[in-house]
JSON list of C-alpha atoms in Angstrom, two decimals:
[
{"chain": "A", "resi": 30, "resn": "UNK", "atom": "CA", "xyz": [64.97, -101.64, -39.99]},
{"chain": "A", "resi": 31, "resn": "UNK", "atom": "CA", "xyz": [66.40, -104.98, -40.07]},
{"chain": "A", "resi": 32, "resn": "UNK", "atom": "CA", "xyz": [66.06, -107.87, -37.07]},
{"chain": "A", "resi": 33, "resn": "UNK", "atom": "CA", "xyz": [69.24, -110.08, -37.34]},
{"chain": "A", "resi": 34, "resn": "UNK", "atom": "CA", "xyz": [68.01, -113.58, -36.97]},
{"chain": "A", "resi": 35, "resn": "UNK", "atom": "CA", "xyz": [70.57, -116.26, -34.85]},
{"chain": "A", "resi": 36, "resn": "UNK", "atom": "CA", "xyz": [70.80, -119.90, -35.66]},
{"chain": "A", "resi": 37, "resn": "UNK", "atom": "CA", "xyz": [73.35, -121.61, -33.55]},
{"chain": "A", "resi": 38, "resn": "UNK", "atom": "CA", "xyz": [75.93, -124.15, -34.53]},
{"chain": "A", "resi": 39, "resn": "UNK", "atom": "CA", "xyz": [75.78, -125.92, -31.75]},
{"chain": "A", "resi": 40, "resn": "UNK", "atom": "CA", "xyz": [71.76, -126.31, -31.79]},
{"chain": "A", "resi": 41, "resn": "UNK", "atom": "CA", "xyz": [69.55, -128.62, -34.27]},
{"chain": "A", "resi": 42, "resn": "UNK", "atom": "CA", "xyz": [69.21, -126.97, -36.97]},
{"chain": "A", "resi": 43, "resn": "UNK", "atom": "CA", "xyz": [65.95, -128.24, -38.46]},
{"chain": "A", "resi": 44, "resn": "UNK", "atom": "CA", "xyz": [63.85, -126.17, -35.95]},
{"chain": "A", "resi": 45, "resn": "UNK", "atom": "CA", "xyz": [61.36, -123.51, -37.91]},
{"chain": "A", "resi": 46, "resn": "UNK", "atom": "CA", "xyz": [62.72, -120.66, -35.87]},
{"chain": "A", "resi": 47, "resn": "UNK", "atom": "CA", "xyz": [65.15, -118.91, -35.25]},
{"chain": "A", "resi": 48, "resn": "UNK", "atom": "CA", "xyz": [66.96, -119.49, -31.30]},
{"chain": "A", "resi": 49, "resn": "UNK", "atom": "CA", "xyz": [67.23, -115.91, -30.85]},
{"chain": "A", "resi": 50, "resn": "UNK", "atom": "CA", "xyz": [66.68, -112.71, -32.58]},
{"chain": "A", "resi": 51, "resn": "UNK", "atom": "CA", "xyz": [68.70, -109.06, -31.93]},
{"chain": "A", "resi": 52, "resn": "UNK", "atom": "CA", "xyz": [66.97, -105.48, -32.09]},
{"chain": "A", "resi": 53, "resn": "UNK", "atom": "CA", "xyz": [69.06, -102.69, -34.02]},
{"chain": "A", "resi": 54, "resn": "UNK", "atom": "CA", "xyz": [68.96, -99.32, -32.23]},
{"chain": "A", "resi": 55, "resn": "UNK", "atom": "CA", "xyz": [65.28, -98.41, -32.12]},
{"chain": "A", "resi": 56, "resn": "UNK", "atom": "CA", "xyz": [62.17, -98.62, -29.41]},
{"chain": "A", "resi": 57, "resn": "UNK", "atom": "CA", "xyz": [60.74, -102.19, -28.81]},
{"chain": "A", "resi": 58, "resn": "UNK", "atom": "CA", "xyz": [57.39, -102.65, -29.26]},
{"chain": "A", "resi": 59, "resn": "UNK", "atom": "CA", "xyz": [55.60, -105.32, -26.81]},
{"chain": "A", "resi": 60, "resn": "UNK", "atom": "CA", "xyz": [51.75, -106.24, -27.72]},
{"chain": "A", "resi": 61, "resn": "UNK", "atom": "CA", "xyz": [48.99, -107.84, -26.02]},
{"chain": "A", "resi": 62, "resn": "UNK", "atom": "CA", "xyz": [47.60, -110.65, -26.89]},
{"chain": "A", "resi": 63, "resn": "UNK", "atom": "CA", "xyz": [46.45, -111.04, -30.15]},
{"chain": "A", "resi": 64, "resn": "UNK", "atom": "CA", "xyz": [42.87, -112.92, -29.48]},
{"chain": "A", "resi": 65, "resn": "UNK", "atom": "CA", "xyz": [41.08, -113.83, -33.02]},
{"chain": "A", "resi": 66, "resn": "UNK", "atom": "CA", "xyz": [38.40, -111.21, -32.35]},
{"chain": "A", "resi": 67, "resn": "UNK", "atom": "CA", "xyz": [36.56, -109.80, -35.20]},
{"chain": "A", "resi": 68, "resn": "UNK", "atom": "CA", "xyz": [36.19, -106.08, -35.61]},
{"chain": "A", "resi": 69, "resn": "UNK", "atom": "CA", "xyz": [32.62, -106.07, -34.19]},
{"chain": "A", "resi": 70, "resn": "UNK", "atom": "CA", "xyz": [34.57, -107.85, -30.97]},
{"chain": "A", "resi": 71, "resn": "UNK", "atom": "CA", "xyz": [33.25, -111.24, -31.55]},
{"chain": "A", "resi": 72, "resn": "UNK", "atom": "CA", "xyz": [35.29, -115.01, -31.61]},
{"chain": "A", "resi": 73, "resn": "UNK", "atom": "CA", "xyz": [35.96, -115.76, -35.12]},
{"chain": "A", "resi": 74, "resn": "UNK", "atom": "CA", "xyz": [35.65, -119.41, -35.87]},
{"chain": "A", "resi": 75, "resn": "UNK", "atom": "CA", "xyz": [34.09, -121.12, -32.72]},
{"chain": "A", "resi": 76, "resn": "UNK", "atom": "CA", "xyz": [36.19, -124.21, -32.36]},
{"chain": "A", "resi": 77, "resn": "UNK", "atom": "CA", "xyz": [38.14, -124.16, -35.71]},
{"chain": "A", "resi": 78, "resn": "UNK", "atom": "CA", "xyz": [41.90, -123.78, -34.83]},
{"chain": "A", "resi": 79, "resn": "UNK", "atom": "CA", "xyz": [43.25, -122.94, -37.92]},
{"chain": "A", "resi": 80, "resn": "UNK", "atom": "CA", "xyz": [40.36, -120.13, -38.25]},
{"chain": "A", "resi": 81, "resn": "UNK", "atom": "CA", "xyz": [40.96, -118.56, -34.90]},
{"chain": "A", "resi": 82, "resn": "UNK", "atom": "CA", "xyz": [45.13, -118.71, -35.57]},
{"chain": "A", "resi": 83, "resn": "UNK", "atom": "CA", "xyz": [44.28, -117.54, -38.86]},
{"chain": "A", "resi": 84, "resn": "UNK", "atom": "CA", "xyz": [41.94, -114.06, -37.33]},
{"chain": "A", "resi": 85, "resn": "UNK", "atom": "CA", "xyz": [44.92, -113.06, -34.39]},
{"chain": "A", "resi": 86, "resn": "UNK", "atom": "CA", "xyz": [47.78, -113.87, -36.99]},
{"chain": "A", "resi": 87, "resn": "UNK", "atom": "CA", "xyz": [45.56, -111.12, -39.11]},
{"chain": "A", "resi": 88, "resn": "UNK", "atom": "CA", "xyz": [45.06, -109.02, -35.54]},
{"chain": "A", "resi": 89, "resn": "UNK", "atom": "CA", "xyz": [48.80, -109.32, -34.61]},
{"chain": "A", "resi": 90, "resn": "UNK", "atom": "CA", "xyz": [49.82, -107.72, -37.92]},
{"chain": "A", "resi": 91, "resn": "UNK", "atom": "CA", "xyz": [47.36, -104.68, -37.81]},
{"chain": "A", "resi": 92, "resn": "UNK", "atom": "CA", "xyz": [48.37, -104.25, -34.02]},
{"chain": "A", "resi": 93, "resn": "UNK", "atom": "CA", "xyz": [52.19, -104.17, -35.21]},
{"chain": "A", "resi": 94, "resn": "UNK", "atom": "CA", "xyz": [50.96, -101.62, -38.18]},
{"chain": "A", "resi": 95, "resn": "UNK", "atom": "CA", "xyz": [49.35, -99.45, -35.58]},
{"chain": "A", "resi": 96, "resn": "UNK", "atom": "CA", "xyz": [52.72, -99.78, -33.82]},
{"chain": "A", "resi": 97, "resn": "UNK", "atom": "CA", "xyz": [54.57, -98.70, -37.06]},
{"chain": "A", "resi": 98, "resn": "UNK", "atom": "CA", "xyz": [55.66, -101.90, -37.08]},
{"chain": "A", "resi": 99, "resn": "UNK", "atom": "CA", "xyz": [55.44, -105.31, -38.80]},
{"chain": "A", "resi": 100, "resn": "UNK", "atom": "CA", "xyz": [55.41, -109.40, -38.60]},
{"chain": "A", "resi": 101, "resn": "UNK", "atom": "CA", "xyz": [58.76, -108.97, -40.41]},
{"chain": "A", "resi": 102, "resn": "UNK", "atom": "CA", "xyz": [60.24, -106.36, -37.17]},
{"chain": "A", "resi": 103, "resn": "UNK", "atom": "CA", "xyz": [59.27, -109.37, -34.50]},
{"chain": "A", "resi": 104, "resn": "UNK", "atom": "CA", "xyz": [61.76, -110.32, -32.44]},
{"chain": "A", "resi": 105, "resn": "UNK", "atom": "CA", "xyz": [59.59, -113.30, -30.28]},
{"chain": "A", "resi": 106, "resn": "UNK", "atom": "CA", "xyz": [56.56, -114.60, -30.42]},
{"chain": "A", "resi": 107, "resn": "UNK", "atom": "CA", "xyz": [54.25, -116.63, -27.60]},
{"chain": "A", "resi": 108, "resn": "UNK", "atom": "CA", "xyz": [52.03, -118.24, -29.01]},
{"chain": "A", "resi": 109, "resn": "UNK", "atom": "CA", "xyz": [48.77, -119.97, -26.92]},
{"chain": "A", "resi": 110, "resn": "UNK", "atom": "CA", "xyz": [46.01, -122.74, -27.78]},
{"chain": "A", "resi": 111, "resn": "UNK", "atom": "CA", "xyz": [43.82, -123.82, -25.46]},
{"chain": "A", "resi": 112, "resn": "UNK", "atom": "CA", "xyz": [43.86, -126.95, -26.27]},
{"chain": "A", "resi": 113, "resn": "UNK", "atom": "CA", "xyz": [45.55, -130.46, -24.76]},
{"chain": "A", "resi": 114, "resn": "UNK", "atom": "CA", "xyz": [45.64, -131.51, -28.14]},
{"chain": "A", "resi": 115, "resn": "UNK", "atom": "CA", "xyz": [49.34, -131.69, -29.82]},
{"chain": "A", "resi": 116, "resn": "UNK", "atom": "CA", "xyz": [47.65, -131.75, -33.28]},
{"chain": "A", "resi": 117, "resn": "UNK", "atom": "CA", "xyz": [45.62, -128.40, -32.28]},
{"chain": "A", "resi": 118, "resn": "UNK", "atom": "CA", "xyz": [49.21, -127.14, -31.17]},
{"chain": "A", "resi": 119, "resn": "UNK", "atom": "CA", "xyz": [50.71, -127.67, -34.73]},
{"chain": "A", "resi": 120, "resn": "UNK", "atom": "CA", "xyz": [47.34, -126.45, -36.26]},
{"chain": "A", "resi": 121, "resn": "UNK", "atom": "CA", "xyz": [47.89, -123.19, -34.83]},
{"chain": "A", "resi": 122, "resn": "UNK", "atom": "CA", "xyz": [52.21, -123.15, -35.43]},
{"chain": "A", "resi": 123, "resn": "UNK", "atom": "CA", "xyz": [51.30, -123.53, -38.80]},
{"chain": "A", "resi": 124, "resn": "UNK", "atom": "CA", "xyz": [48.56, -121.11, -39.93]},
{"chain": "A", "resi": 125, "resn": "UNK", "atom": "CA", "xyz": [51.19, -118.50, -37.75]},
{"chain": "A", "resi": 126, "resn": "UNK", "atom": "CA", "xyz": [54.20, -119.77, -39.40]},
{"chain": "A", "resi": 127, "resn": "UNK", "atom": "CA", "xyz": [53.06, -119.38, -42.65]},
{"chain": "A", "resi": 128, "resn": "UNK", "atom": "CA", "xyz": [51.68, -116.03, -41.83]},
{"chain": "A", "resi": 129, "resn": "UNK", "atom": "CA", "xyz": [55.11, -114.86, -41.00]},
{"chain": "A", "resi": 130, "resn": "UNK", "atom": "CA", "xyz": [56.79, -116.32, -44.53]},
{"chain": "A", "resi": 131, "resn": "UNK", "atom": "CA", "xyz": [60.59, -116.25, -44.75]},
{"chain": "A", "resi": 132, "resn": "UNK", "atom": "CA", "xyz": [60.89, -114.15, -41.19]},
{"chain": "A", "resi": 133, "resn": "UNK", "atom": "CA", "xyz": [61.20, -117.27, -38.64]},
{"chain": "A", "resi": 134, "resn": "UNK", "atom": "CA", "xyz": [61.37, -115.38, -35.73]},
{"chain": "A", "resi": 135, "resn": "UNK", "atom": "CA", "xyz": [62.04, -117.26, -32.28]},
{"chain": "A", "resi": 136, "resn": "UNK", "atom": "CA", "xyz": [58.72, -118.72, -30.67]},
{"chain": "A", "resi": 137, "resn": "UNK", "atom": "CA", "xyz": [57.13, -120.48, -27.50]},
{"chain": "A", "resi": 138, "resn": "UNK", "atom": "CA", "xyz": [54.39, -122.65, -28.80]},
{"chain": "A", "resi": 139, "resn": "UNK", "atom": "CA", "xyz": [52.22, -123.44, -25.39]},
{"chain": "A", "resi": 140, "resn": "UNK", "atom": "CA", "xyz": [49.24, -125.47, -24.79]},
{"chain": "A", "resi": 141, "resn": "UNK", "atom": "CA", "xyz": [47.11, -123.70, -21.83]},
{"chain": "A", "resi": 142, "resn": "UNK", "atom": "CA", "xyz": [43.72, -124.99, -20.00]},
{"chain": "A", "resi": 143, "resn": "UNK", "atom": "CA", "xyz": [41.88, -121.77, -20.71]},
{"chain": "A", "resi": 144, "resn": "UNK", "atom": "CA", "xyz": [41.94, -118.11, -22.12]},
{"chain": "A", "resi": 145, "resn": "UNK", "atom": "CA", "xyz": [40.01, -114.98, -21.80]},
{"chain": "A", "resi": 146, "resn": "UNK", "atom": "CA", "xyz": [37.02, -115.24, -24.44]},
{"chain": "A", "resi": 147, "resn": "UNK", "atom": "CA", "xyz": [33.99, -118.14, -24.48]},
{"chain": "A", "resi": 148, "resn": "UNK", "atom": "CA", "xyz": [34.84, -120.36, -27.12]},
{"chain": "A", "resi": 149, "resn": "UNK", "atom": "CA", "xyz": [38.89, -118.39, -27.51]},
{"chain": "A", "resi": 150, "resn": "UNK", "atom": "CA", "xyz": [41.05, -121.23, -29.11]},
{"chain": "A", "resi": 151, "resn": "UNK", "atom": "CA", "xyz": [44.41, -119.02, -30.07]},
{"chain": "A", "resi": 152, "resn": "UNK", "atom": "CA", "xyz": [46.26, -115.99, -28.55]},
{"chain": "A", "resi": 153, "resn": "UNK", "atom": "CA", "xyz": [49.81, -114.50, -29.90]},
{"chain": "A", "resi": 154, "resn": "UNK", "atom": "CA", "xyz": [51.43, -112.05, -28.15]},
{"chain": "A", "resi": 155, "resn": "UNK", "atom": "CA", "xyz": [54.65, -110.24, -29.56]},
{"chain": "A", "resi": 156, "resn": "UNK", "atom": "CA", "xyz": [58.07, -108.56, -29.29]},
{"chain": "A", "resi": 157, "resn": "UNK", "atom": "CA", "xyz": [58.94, -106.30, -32.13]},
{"chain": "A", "resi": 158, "resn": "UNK", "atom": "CA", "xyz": [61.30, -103.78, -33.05]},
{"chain": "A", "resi": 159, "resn": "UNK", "atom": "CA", "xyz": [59.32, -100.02, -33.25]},
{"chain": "A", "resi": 160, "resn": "UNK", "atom": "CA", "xyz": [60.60, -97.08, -35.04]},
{"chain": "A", "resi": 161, "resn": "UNK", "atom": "CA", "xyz": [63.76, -95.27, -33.84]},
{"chain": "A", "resi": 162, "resn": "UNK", "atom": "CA", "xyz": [62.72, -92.47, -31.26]},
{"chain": "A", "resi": 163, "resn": "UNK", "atom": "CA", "xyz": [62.63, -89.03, -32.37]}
]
């Protein structure tokens, strides 16, 4: 199953995503948000950026797998850090980007007051392409 990736012409090109992305025939597969909870449902990382991006890049993936899916079938990505901090912002973009490798999917990069967990730096939610339907 292959996502087709669009660049545009008329865009710059030196952005690390792709502007859009198109689904071949198949079901779409929408996640939560990925929070960088460990598997005993703790915060990883208190206050480390790069840790927490690092644990919900890892939870994303396994949520996708679940999904029969994976990083490389995502058509968008949002991704949130609490944070006011443009360097926290580009901490985050780049533990995730480098998660995803070659597959530069498009992305929303936001900085946001607040979210759900004490001490919750990073959150990535997902669109991905599933397996075709039976």
């Amino acid at each position: 199953m292959t996502v087709r990736l669009i660049s545009a012409d008329g865009l710059w090109g030196g952005a690390e995503y792709a502007y859009a992305s198109v689904s071949p025939a198949g079901s779409l597969v929408f996640t939560a948000g990925a929070c960088p909870l460990t598997s005993e449902g703790v915060i990883a990382c208190p206050g480390d950026v790069a840790g927490q991006a690092r644990q919900a890049a890892a939870n994303l993936a396994e949520a996708l797998h679940a999904a029969g899916a994976g990083l490389d079938s995502v058509l968008k990505t949002t991704i949130y850090v609490a944070s006011a901090s443009r360097a926290d912002l580009v901490t985050a973009w780049d533990v995730i980007r480098s998660a995803f490798g070659d597959h530069d999917a498009p992305s929303t990069l936001l900085g946001v007051t607040v979210l759900g967990y004490p001490d919750q730096r990073v959150e990535i939610e997902a669109v991905a392409v599933g397996p075709v339907p039976a």
